[in-house]
Every structure is written in C-alpha cells, then in structure tokens.
JSON list of C-alpha atoms in Angstrom, two decimals:
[
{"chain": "F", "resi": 1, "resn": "UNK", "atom": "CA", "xyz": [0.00, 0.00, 0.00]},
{"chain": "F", "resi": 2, "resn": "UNK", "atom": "CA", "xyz": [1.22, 3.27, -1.18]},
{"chain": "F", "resi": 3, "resn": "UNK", "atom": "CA", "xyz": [0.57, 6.39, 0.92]},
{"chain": "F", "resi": 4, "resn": "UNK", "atom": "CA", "xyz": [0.81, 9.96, -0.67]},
{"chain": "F", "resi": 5, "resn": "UNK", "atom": "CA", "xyz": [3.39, 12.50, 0.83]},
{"chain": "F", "resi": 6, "resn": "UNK", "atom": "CA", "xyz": [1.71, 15.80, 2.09]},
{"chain": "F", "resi": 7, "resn": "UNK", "atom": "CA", "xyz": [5.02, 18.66, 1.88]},
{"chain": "F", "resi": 8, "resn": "UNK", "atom": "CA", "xyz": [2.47, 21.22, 1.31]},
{"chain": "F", "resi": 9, "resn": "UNK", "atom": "CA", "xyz": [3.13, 22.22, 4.85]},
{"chain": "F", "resi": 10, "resn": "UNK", "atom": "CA", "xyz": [7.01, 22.15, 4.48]},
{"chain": "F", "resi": 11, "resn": "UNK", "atom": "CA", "xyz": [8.78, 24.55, 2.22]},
{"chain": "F", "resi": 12, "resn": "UNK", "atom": "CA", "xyz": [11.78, 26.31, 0.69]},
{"chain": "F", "resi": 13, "resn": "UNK", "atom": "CA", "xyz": [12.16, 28.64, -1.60]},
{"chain": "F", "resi": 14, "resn": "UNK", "atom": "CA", "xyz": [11.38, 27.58, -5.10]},
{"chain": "F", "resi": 15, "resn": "UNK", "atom": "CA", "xyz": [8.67, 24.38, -6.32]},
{"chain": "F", "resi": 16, "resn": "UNK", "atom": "CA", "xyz": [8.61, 21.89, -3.72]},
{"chain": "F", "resi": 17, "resn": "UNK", "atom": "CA", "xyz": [5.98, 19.50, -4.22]},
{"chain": "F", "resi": 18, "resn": "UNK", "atom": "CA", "xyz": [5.43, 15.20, -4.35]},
{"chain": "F", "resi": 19, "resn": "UNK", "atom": "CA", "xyz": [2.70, 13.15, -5.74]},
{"chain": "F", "resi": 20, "resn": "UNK", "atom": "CA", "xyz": [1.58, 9.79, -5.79]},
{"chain": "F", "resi": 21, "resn": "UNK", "atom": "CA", "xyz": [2.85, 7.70, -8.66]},
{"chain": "F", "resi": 22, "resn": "UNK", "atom": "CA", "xyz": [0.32, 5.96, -10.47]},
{"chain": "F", "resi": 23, "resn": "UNK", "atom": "CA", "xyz": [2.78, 2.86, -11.00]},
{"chain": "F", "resi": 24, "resn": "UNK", "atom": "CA", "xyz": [3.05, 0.15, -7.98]},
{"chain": "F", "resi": 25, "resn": "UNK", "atom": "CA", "xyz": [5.86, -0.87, -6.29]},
{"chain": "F", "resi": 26, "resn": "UNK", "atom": "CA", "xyz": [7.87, -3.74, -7.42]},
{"chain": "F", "resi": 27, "resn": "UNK", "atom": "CA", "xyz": [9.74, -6.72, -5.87]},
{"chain": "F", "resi": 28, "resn": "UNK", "atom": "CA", "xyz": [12.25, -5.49, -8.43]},
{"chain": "F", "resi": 29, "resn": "UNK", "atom": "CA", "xyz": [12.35, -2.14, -8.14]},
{"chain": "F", "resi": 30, "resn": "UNK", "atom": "CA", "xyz": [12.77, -2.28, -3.65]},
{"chain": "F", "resi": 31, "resn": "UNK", "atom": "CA", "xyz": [14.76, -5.45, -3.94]},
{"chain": "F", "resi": 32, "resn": "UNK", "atom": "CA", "xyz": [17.39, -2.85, -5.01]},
{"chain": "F", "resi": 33, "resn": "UNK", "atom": "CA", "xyz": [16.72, -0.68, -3.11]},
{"chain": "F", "resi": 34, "resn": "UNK", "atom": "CA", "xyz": [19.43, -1.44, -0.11]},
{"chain": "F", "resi": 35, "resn": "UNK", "atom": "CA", "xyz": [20.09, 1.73, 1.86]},
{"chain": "F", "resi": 36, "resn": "UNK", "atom": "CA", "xyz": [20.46, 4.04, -1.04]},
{"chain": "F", "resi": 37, "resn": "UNK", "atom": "CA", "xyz": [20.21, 4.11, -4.51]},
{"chain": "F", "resi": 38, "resn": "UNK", "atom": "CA", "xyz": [20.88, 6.87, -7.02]},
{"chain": "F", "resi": 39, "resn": "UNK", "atom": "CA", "xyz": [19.75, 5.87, -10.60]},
{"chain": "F", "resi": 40, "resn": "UNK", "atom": "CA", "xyz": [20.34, 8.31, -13.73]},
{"chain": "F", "resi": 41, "resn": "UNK", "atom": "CA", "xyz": [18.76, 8.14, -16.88]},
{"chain": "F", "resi": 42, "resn": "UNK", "atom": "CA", "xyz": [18.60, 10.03, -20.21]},
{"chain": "F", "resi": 43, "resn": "UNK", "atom": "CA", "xyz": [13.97, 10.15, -19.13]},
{"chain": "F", "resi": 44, "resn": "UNK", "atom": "CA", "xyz": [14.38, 11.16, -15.35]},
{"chain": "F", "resi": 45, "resn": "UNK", "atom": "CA", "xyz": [16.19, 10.64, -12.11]},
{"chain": "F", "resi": 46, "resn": "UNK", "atom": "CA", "xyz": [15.08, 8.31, -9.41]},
{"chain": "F", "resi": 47, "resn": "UNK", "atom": "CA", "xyz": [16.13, 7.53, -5.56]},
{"chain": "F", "resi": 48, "resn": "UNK", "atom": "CA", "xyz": [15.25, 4.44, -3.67]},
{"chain": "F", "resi": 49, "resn": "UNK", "atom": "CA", "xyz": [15.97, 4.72, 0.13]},
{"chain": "F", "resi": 50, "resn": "UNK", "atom": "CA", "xyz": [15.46, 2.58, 2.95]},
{"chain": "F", "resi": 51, "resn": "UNK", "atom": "CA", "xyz": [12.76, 5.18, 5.24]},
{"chain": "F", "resi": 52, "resn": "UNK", "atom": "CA", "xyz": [11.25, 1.68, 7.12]},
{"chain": "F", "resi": 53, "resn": "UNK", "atom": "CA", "xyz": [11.76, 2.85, 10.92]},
{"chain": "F", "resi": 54, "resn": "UNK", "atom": "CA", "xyz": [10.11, 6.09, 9.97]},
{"chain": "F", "resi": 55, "resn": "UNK", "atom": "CA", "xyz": [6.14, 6.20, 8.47]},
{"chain": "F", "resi": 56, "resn": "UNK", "atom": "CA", "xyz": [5.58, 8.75, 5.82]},
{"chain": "F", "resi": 57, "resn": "UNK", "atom": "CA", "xyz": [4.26, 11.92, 8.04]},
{"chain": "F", "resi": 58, "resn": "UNK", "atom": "CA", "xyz": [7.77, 11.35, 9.07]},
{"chain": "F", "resi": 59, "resn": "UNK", "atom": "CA", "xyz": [9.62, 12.30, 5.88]},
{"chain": "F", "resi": 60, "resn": "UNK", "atom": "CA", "xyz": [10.02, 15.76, 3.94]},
{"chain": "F", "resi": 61, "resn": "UNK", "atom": "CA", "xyz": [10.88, 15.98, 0.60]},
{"chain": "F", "resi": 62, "resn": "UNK", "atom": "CA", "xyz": [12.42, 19.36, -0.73]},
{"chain": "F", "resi": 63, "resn": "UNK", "atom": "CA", "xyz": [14.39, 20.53, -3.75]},
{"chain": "F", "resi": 64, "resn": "UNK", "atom": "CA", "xyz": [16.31, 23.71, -3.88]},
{"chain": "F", "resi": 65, "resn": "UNK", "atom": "CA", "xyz": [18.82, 24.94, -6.28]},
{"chain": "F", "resi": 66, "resn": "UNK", "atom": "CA", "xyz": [19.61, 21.98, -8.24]},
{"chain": "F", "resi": 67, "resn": "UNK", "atom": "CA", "xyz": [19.48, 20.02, -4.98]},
{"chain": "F", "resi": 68, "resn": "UNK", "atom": "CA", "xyz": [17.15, 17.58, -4.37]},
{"chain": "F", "resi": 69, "resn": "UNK", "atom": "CA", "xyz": [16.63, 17.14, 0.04]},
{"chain": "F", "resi": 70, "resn": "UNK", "atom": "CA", "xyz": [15.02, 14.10, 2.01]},
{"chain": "F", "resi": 71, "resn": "UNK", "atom": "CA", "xyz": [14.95, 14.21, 5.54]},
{"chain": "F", "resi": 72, "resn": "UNK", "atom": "CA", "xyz": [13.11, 12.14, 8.17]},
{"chain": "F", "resi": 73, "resn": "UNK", "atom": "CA", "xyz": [12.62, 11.85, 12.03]},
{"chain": "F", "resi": 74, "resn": "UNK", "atom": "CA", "xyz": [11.07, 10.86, 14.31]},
{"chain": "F", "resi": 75, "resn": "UNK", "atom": "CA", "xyz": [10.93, 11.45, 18.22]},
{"chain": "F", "resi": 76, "resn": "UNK", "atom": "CA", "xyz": [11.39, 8.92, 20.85]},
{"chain": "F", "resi": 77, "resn": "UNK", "atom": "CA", "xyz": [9.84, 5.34, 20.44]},
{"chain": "F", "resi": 78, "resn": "UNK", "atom": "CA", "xyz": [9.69, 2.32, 22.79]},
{"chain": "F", "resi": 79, "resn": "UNK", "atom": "CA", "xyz": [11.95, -0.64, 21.33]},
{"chain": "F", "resi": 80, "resn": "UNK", "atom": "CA", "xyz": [12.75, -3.75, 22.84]},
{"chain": "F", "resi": 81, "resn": "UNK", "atom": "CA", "xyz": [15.95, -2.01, 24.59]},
{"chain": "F", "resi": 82, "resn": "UNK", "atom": "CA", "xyz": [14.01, 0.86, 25.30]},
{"chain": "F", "resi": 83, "resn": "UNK", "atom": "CA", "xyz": [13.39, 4.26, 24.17]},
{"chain": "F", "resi": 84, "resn": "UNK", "atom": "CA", "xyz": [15.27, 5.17, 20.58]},
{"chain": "F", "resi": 85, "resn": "UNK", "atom": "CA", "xyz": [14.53, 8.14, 18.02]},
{"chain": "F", "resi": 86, "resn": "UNK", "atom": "CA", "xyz": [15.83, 9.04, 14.66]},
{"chain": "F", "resi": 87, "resn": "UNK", "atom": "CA", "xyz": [16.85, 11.18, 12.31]},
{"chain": "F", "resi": 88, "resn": "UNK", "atom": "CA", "xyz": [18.67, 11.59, 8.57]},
{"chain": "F", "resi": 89, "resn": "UNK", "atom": "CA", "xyz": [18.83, 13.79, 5.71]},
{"chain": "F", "resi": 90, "resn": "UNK", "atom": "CA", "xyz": [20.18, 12.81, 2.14]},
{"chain": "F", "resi": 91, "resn": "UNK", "atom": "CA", "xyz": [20.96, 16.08, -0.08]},
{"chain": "F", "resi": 92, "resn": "UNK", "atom": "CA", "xyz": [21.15, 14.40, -4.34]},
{"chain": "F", "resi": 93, "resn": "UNK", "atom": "CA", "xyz": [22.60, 17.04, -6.88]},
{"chain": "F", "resi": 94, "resn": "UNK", "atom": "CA", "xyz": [19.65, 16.57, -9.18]},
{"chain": "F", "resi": 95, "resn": "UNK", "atom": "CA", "xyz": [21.63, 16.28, -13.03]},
{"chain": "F", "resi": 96, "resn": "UNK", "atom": "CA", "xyz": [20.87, 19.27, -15.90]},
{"chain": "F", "resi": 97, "resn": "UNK", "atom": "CA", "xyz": [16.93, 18.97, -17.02]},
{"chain": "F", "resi": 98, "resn": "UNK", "atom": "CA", "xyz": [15.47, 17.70, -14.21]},
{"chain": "F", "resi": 99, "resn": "UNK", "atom": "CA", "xyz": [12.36, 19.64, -13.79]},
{"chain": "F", "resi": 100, "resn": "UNK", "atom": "CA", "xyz": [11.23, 20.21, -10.26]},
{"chain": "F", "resi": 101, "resn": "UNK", "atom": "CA", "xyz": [7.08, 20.01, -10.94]},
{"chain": "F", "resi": 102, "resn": "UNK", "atom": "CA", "xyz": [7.83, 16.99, -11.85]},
{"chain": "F", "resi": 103, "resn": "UNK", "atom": "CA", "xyz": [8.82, 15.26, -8.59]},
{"chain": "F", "resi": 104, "resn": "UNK", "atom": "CA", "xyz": [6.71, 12.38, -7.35]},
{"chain": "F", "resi": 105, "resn": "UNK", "atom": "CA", "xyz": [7.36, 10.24, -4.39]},
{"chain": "F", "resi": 106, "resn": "UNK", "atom": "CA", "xyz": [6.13, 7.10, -3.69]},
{"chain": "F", "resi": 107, "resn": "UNK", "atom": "CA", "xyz": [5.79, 4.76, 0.30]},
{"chain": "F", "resi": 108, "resn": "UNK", "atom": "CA", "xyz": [6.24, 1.26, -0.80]},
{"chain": "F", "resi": 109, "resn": "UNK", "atom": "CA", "xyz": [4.82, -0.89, 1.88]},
{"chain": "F", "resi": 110, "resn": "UNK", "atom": "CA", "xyz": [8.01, -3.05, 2.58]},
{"chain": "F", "resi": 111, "resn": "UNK", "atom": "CA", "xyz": [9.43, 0.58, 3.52]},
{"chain": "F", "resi": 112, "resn": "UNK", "atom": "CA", "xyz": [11.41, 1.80, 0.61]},
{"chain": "F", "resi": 113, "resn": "UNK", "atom": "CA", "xyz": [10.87, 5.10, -0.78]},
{"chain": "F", "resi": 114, "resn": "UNK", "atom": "CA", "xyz": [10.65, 5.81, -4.31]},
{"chain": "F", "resi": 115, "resn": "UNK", "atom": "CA", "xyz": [11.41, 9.48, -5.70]},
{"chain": "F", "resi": 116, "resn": "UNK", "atom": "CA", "xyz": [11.43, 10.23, -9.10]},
{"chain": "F", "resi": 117, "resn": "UNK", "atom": "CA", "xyz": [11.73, 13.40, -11.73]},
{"chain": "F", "resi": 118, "resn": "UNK", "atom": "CA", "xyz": [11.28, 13.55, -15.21]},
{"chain": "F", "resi": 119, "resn": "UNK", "atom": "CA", "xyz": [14.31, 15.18, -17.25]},
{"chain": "F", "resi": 120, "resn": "UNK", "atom": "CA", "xyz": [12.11, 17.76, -19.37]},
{"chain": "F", "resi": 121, "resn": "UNK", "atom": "CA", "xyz": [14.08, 16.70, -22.56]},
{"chain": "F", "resi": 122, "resn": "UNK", "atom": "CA", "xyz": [13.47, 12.77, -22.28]}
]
C-alpha cells in the first residue's frame, strides 16, 4: 500500500511539491533498493531509500537549487531495549533537465521510498 506525501506544509524557496505515482511498487524495483540508490537516466532521475523505521508523516521531501533534500525523524519510540529516536537527511545534486514540478514520491509498503523526476528533454 502506497501512501501519498503531504510537503504542502514544508517549504523552501522555489517548487517543492510530491505526488503519488500511479505505478506500484515492485519486488524489483525495492529489492534494489538497499540503503540508497541513485539511478540516472537520459527520461528522469530516481532515488530508492530505505525510510522503514520512519512512516511517511515522518519524511520531507524538498528541492532547492539543483538540490534535491530528504529528511526524516522521528521522536522517541519504545523498542525492545528501550526508548530510541531518529533522524537523517540525504541532499542528491539533481543532473541538468530535471524539472522540479515533476517530482513524485512514492511509500512502498516493505518501507522503501521511491522518488522520481522527469528530465524535461526525455
């Protein structure tokens, strides 16, 4: 199950904004997903990241200047050791002809994260 990302309330300067992607997640597509993954193509630029201790109120997804920003946290939890919270951010350099209106982002339900951009020439 796919949940949609609400960054309407988060923002920096310049287009900031995340939709739902229409496609599904795959077993292929998060079975590659390890910790990080940064793929390039000539049609748009993707990043798969491991986000499953965090649930998707949790994460903010921002681009600014060519840079595209994914942070998550979350305050303390109980855990079988006791109390633990988190935190990360991931800064990409997004590649020439990305276009920021573009950006979706999608929850898989195995806890990968899927965030995409078209490159407006592709």
């Amino acid at each position: 199950e796919a949940h949609k990302l609400d960054h309407s309330l988060y923002a920096l300067p310049g287009p900031s904004t995340a939709a739902l992607s229409n496609r599904s997640c795959t077993a292929e597509s998060t079975a590659e997903a390890g910790k990080s993954n940064q793929e390039e193509e000539n049609t748009h630029f993707q990043v798969l990241l491991d986000v499953v201790q965090f649930r998707p109120e949790d994460i903010i997804i921002q681009t600014f200047e060519g840079w595209l920003l994914i942070k998550a946290q979350h305050g303390p939890r109980m855990d079988e050791h006791g109390f633990i919270s988190r935190s990360f951010t991931r800064q990409y350099k997004l590649p020439d002809g990305v276009e920021n209106k573009d950006l979706s982002a999608l929850f898989c339900h195995d806890g990968i994260l899927v965030v995409e951009m078209k490159n407006s020439v592709g």
